[in-house]
Short mmCIF file of C-alpha atoms in Angstrom, two decimals:
data_model
loop_
_atom_site.label_atom_id
_atom_site.label_comp_id
_atom_site.label_asym_id
_atom_site.label_seq_id
_atom_site.Cartn_x
_atom_site.Cartn_y
_atom_site.Cartn_z
CA MET A 135 -22.62 -45.49 -4.65
CA LYS A 136 -22.34 -48.33 -7.34
CA TRP A 137 -21.24 -48.00 -10.68
CA ARG A 138 -23.73 -48.91 -13.34
CA VAL A 139 -23.68 -49.95 -16.76
CA ALA A 140 -25.53 -47.38 -19.12
CA THR A 141 -26.49 -47.65 -22.85
CA VAL A 142 -27.22 -45.60 -25.48
CA VAL A 143 -30.48 -45.29 -27.05
CA GLU A 144 -30.57 -42.10 -28.80
CA SER A 145 -27.79 -39.63 -29.91
CA ARG A 146 -28.39 -36.33 -31.76
CA ALA A 147 -26.16 -33.45 -32.71
CA GLU A 148 -27.24 -30.42 -30.59
CA THR A 149 -25.15 -28.12 -32.59
CA ALA A 150 -21.88 -28.65 -35.04
CA THR A 151 -19.66 -29.40 -32.09
CA ALA A 152 -22.23 -30.82 -29.52
CA ARG A 153 -23.82 -34.17 -28.83
CA THR A 154 -27.27 -34.94 -26.78
CA LEU A 155 -27.13 -38.68 -25.46
CA VAL A 156 -29.96 -40.27 -24.01
CA LEU A 157 -29.16 -43.44 -21.96
CA ASP A 158 -30.87 -46.31 -20.76
CA VAL A 159 -30.04 -46.97 -16.91
CA PRO A 160 -31.58 -49.90 -15.55
CA ASP A 161 -33.66 -49.24 -12.04
CA TRP A 162 -33.08 -45.41 -12.32
CA PRO A 163 -34.07 -43.68 -9.06
CA GLY A 164 -35.27 -40.87 -10.62
CA HIS A 165 -33.62 -37.14 -10.04
CA LEU A 166 -34.05 -33.34 -9.58
CA GLY A 167 -32.68 -30.84 -12.35
CA GLY A 168 -29.34 -29.83 -11.60
CA GLN A 169 -28.15 -32.89 -10.54
CA HIS A 170 -25.16 -34.92 -12.51
CA VAL A 171 -23.75 -38.02 -13.26
CA ASP A 172 -20.17 -39.02 -13.66
CA LEU A 173 -19.11 -41.44 -16.62
CA ARG A 174 -16.11 -43.53 -16.55
CA LEU A 175 -14.47 -44.86 -19.52
CA THR A 176 -11.72 -47.62 -18.97
CA ALA A 177 -9.18 -48.84 -21.58
CA ASP A 178 -8.01 -52.34 -22.23
CA ASP A 179 -5.07 -51.57 -19.76
CA GLY A 180 -7.21 -50.73 -16.90
CA TYR A 181 -6.35 -46.74 -17.42
CA SER A 182 -9.69 -45.07 -16.43
CA VAL A 183 -10.92 -41.92 -16.69
CA GLN A 184 -14.34 -40.31 -15.26
CA ARG A 185 -16.03 -36.89 -16.15
CA SER A 186 -19.02 -35.46 -14.78
CA TYR A 187 -21.95 -34.25 -16.97
CA SER A 188 -25.09 -32.62 -15.88
CA LEU A 189 -28.58 -34.27 -16.58
CA ALA A 190 -30.66 -32.27 -19.15
CA SER A 191 -33.86 -33.48 -18.55
CA PRO A 192 -35.80 -34.48 -15.48
CA ASP A 193 -37.58 -37.56 -16.26
CA ARG A 194 -34.66 -39.62 -18.19
CA VAL A 195 -30.98 -39.62 -18.39
CA GLU A 196 -30.04 -37.48 -20.61
CA ILE A 197 -26.60 -35.66 -21.00
CA ALA A 198 -24.85 -33.01 -23.70
CA VAL A 199 -21.23 -33.58 -24.67
CA GLN A 200 -19.47 -30.24 -25.81
CA ARG A 201 -16.43 -31.62 -28.31
CA VAL A 202 -13.12 -30.33 -26.62
CA ASP A 203 -10.60 -31.01 -29.44
CA ASP A 204 -8.00 -32.07 -27.24
CA GLY A 205 -10.18 -33.82 -24.73
CA GLU A 206 -9.30 -36.77 -23.54
CA VAL A 207 -13.29 -38.17 -23.34
CA SER A 208 -15.23 -35.73 -25.03
CA PRO A 209 -14.11 -36.67 -28.48
CA TYR A 210 -14.66 -40.12 -27.69
CA LEU A 211 -18.38 -39.36 -26.52
CA THR A 212 -19.38 -37.05 -29.38
CA ASP A 213 -17.53 -39.05 -32.31
CA VAL A 214 -17.48 -42.61 -31.57
CA PHE A 215 -20.22 -43.40 -28.76
CA ALA A 216 -23.20 -44.62 -30.71
CA VAL A 217 -26.51 -46.14 -29.71
CA GLY A 218 -26.21 -49.49 -28.37
CA ASP A 219 -22.89 -48.84 -27.04
CA ALA A 220 -22.73 -48.92 -23.43
CA ILE A 221 -20.43 -47.13 -20.32
CA GLU A 222 -20.07 -46.75 -16.74
CA LEU A 223 -22.43 -44.50 -15.00
CA ARG A 224 -22.64 -43.06 -11.49
CA GLY A 225 -25.40 -41.20 -10.33
CA PRO A 226 -27.83 -39.36 -9.81
CA VAL A 227 -25.31 -37.15 -7.65
CA GLY A 228 -25.20 -33.39 -6.07
CA GLY A 229 -28.11 -31.99 -3.98
CA TRP A 230 -26.88 -28.20 -3.97
CA PHE A 231 -27.21 -27.01 -7.52
CA VAL A 232 -30.71 -28.24 -7.94
CA TRP A 233 -34.25 -27.09 -8.28
CA ARG A 234 -37.45 -28.47 -6.59
CA PRO A 235 -40.46 -28.17 -7.83
CA ALA A 236 -42.15 -27.35 -4.81
CA ALA A 237 -40.00 -24.25 -4.70
CA THR A 238 -42.16 -21.09 -4.78
CA GLU A 239 -39.84 -18.13 -5.10
CA PRO A 240 -38.61 -16.62 -8.70
CA VAL A 241 -35.82 -18.32 -10.33
CA LEU A 242 -32.57 -16.40 -12.27
CA LEU A 243 -30.93 -19.12 -14.66
CA VAL A 244 -27.56 -17.86 -16.54
CA ALA A 245 -26.05 -19.75 -18.40
CA GLY A 246 -22.61 -19.73 -20.32
CA GLY A 247 -22.45 -21.92 -23.38
CA SER A 248 -22.89 -25.74 -22.42
CA GLY A 249 -23.68 -24.50 -18.99
CA ILE A 250 -26.97 -24.41 -20.32
CA VAL A 251 -27.52 -27.95 -19.72
CA PRO A 252 -28.63 -28.60 -16.02
CA LEU A 253 -30.61 -25.21 -16.30
CA MET A 254 -32.59 -26.63 -19.36
CA ALA A 255 -33.36 -29.54 -16.62
CA MET A 256 -34.85 -27.03 -14.49
CA ILE A 257 -36.97 -25.27 -17.18
CA ARG A 258 -37.89 -29.22 -18.29
CA ALA A 259 -38.67 -30.14 -14.52
CA ARG A 260 -40.98 -27.12 -14.18
CA ARG A 261 -42.86 -27.62 -17.41
CA ALA A 262 -43.37 -31.48 -15.84
CA ALA A 263 -44.55 -30.43 -12.51
CA GLY A 264 -47.08 -27.79 -13.82
CA SER A 265 -44.92 -25.15 -12.00
CA LYS A 266 -46.51 -21.39 -12.34
CA VAL A 267 -43.23 -19.96 -10.88
CA PRO A 268 -41.72 -17.32 -13.03
CA PHE A 269 -38.27 -18.32 -14.45
CA ARG A 270 -35.93 -15.87 -16.18
CA LEU A 271 -32.93 -17.32 -18.31
CA ILE A 272 -29.80 -15.46 -19.75
CA TYR A 273 -28.12 -17.38 -22.23
CA SER A 274 -24.96 -16.45 -23.10
CA VAL A 275 -23.22 -18.19 -26.09
CA ARG A 276 -20.47 -16.99 -28.91
CA THR A 277 -22.61 -17.39 -31.93
CA PRO A 278 -26.54 -17.70 -32.71
CA GLU A 279 -24.76 -21.38 -34.12
CA GLU A 280 -23.55 -22.82 -30.57
CA ILE A 281 -27.52 -22.32 -29.05
CA PHE A 282 -28.41 -25.87 -27.40
CA TYR A 283 -31.88 -26.50 -27.45
CA ALA A 284 -32.97 -23.67 -29.86
CA ASP A 285 -36.13 -24.96 -31.10
CA GLU A 286 -37.53 -25.28 -27.73
CA LEU A 287 -35.84 -22.22 -26.15
CA ARG A 288 -37.53 -20.42 -29.27
CA ARG A 289 -41.09 -21.40 -27.86
CA PRO A 290 -40.66 -21.07 -24.21
CA ASP A 291 -43.31 -22.08 -21.97
CA PRO A 292 -45.12 -19.52 -20.30
CA GLY A 293 -43.68 -17.67 -17.25
CA VAL A 294 -40.26 -18.10 -18.98
CA ASP A 295 -38.65 -15.37 -20.22
CA VAL A 296 -35.35 -16.30 -22.58
CA SER A 297 -32.89 -13.71 -23.63
CA TYR A 298 -29.68 -13.73 -25.25
CA VAL A 299 -25.99 -12.73 -24.75
CA PHE A 300 -23.84 -12.96 -28.01
CA SER A 301 -20.26 -12.60 -27.35
CA ARG A 302 -18.45 -12.72 -30.67
CA LYS A 303 -21.56 -12.51 -33.19
CA ALA A 304 -25.03 -11.78 -32.73
CA PRO A 305 -27.82 -12.59 -35.50
CA GLU A 306 -28.85 -10.24 -38.12
CA GLY A 307 -31.15 -7.39 -36.30
CA ALA A 308 -29.72 -7.70 -32.57
CA ARG A 309 -29.78 -4.70 -30.63
CA ARG A 310 -27.52 -5.34 -28.28
CA PRO A 311 -23.63 -4.69 -29.02
CA VAL A 312 -21.51 -8.19 -29.24
CA LYS A 313 -19.75 -8.13 -26.04
CA ARG A 314 -19.38 -10.27 -22.92
CA ILE A 315 -22.21 -10.36 -20.08
CA GLY A 316 -22.20 -7.28 -18.08
CA LEU A 317 -23.89 -5.61 -15.28
CA ALA A 318 -26.77 -4.13 -17.80
CA ASP A 319 -27.89 -7.91 -19.08
CA VAL A 320 -28.06 -8.91 -15.53
CA THR A 321 -30.13 -6.04 -14.22
CA THR A 322 -31.99 -5.74 -17.35
CA HIS A 323 -33.03 -9.70 -17.55
CA GLY A 324 -32.59 -10.54 -14.40
CA TRP A 325 -35.11 -10.12 -11.19
CA PRO A 326 -34.46 -7.38 -8.82
CA PRO A 327 -33.22 -8.42 -5.59
CA ASP A 328 -36.07 -7.19 -3.59
CA PHE A 329 -38.12 -10.13 -5.25
CA GLN A 330 -35.69 -12.40 -3.34
CA PRO A 331 -35.01 -15.18 -6.47
CA SER A 332 -33.15 -17.92 -6.57
CA CYS A 333 -30.16 -17.19 -8.60
CA PHE A 334 -28.37 -20.48 -10.65
CA VAL A 335 -25.12 -19.86 -12.58
CA CYS A 336 -23.41 -22.50 -14.50
CA GLY A 337 -20.66 -22.03 -16.96
CA PRO A 338 -16.95 -21.66 -17.25
CA THR A 339 -15.18 -20.41 -14.34
CA GLY A 340 -14.28 -17.16 -15.26
CA PHE A 341 -18.14 -16.50 -16.51
CA VAL A 342 -19.13 -17.97 -13.58
CA GLU A 343 -17.45 -15.66 -11.06
CA THR A 344 -18.38 -12.46 -13.16
CA VAL A 345 -21.84 -13.32 -12.92
CA ALA A 346 -21.81 -14.19 -9.50
CA ASP A 347 -19.96 -10.98 -8.54
CA LEU A 348 -22.41 -8.91 -10.53
CA LEU A 349 -25.42 -10.41 -8.73
CA VAL A 350 -24.32 -9.90 -5.35
CA ALA A 351 -23.05 -6.44 -6.43
CA VAL A 352 -26.64 -5.59 -7.46
CA GLY A 353 -27.99 -6.62 -3.97
CA HIS A 354 -28.66 -10.60 -4.16
CA ASP A 355 -28.27 -12.48 -1.33
CA PRO A 356 -25.21 -14.63 -1.81
CA SER A 357 -26.67 -17.53 -0.12
CA ARG A 358 -29.48 -17.23 -2.85
CA VAL A 359 -26.78 -17.27 -5.66
CA LYS A 360 -25.71 -21.13 -6.72
CA THR A 361 -23.08 -21.64 -9.05
CA GLU A 362 -21.73 -24.57 -10.72
CA ARG A 363 -18.20 -23.77 -12.81
CA PHE A 364 -16.52 -26.24 -15.05
CA GLY A 365 -12.82 -26.26 -15.78
CA MET B 247 -8.35 -23.33 -13.38
CA TYR B 248 -10.68 -24.78 -10.91
CA GLN B 249 -13.69 -26.58 -10.50
CA ASP B 250 -16.44 -26.12 -7.60
CA GLY B 251 -17.27 -28.87 -5.25
CA ASN B 252 -20.32 -29.76 -7.24
CA ALA B 253 -17.64 -32.06 -8.88
CA LEU B 254 -16.80 -33.81 -5.96
CA ALA B 255 -20.62 -35.50 -5.32
CA GLY B 256 -19.88 -38.48 -7.30
CA PRO B 257 -16.44 -39.36 -5.81
CA LEU B 258 -17.48 -38.60 -2.19
CA THR B 259 -20.43 -41.16 -2.44
CA GLU B 260 -17.67 -43.49 -2.38
CA ILE B 261 -17.08 -42.45 1.22
CA PHE B 262 -20.20 -41.03 2.45
CA ALA B 263 -24.43 -42.28 2.63
CA VAL B 264 -25.44 -38.73 2.25
CA ASP B 265 -24.99 -36.28 -0.32
CA MET B 266 -21.60 -34.17 1.10
CA THR B 267 -21.93 -31.36 -1.21
CA SER B 268 -24.93 -29.52 0.40
CA ALA B 269 -23.44 -29.94 3.55
CA GLU B 270 -21.95 -26.47 5.29
CA SER B 271 -18.36 -26.44 5.59
CA VAL B 272 -16.60 -23.91 8.13
CA CYS B 273 -13.24 -23.06 7.16
CA ALA B 274 -10.60 -23.56 9.76
CA GLY B 275 -8.73 -20.82 8.40
CA CYS B 276 -10.59 -17.80 8.03
CA GLY B 277 -13.89 -19.21 9.65
CA ARG B 278 -16.23 -18.88 5.85
CA ALA B 279 -19.20 -20.62 5.99
CA GLY B 280 -20.66 -22.19 2.74
CA ALA B 281 -21.70 -25.41 1.41
CA VAL B 282 -19.11 -27.86 0.13
CA ALA B 283 -20.18 -27.28 -3.29
CA SER B 284 -19.07 -23.66 -2.91
CA LEU B 285 -15.38 -24.68 -2.24
CA ARG B 286 -12.94 -24.67 -5.13
CA VAL B 287 -11.46 -27.83 -6.47
CA TYR B 288 -7.90 -27.91 -8.07
CA TRP B 289 -7.43 -31.40 -9.43
CA HIS B 290 -4.07 -33.16 -9.95
CA ALA B 291 -3.97 -36.41 -11.49
CA GLY B 292 -7.12 -37.70 -9.98
CA ASP B 293 -6.49 -36.06 -6.64
CA ALA B 294 -8.54 -33.27 -5.84
CA VAL B 295 -7.26 -30.37 -3.50
CA VAL B 296 -9.99 -28.27 -2.11
CA ARG B 297 -9.52 -25.05 -1.37
CA CYS B 298 -11.72 -22.28 0.54
CA PRO B 299 -12.87 -19.43 -1.54
CA GLY B 300 -12.31 -16.89 1.08
CA CYS B 301 -8.71 -17.37 2.32
CA GLU B 302 -7.55 -20.28 -0.41
CA GLN B 303 -6.51 -21.98 2.21
CA VAL B 304 -6.77 -26.31 1.95
CA VAL B 305 -9.88 -27.19 3.32
CA PHE B 306 -9.80 -30.95 2.73
CA ARG B 307 -7.81 -33.07 -0.01
CA LEU B 308 -9.22 -36.33 -1.75
CA VAL B 309 -6.57 -38.28 -2.50
CA ARG B 310 -6.31 -42.05 -4.33
CA LEU B 311 -3.89 -44.62 -3.49
CA GLU B 312 -3.92 -47.78 -4.73
CA ASN B 313 -6.99 -49.56 -3.62
CA ARG B 314 -7.40 -46.97 -0.85
CA LEU B 315 -9.42 -43.54 -0.55
CA CYS B 316 -7.92 -41.02 2.01
CA LEU B 317 -9.82 -37.60 2.94
CA GLU B 318 -7.42 -35.21 4.89
CA VAL B 319 -9.68 -32.54 6.62
CA THR B 320 -6.88 -30.50 7.98
CA GLY B 321 -8.38 -27.23 7.20
CA LEU B 322 -11.80 -28.17 7.86
CA ARG B 323 -13.51 -26.72 11.19
CA ARG B 324 -17.21 -28.26 10.96
CA LEU B 325 -19.36 -29.90 8.54
CA THR B 326 -23.14 -29.10 9.45
CA PHE B 327 -26.00 -31.24 7.63
CA SER B 328 -29.61 -30.03 7.31
#
């Protein structure tokens, strides 16, 4: 697959440390919720680095970049990269961690931090397709300030249930104690295994391991638990 | 830490015309079958060492040498596309 030149057409803060970027890519072929793109940055001396970013929207090339302070790429993308700037892009890629609008089984989405991005693409793809398939999203974040797509998730589409797991600080009045995701979260807010849902889990490696193990332990078929880990 | 095979979707398009990460791979070490996307990927300066989550054996390696891209498949018994 060829590298193409993409141009930033929109840039907005998603949280204090994350930015949403919308890119214009000529002749974009379209994509499925869950697919991603590779971005490549090349320095004047020829040194180049690549990173993968999940697409956040079903109909445009939108990504979200979480700033990693000592990162090689993300501080550039969040702090320097602006509307009108160009970057090399390859995609869409990945055909396994995807939700297809023709699917009929219930869906459980479990996000850890910026792992929400490809899962948000699936929620938006469901809306775009007019699908009535029931979705449940369990979204684990450290603090309420770190929620991506907060306004959109506050008013979820009919048939999409959203619940939060706060691991460091909860909003006032929250009943769930502040702690990492556990068995009770998955059994209370997920689907019973008998419903044979498709499960998509995305987040940091440790988070994904924990959640995938919990889902299989309560009886979900391992072949229905799809995971995407980032380092 | 490691990533998973999803991260190889882009690099593998430099070799294969179809999406390789959806293919089912069978580990030559322990016989575990699963999507290439579910394998564990360890990066070493741009090269990918891909291990089986079942037995930790190396399934394949993707190595970039100057202008060449080399796929070493010593630990791979079978790939199935559907």
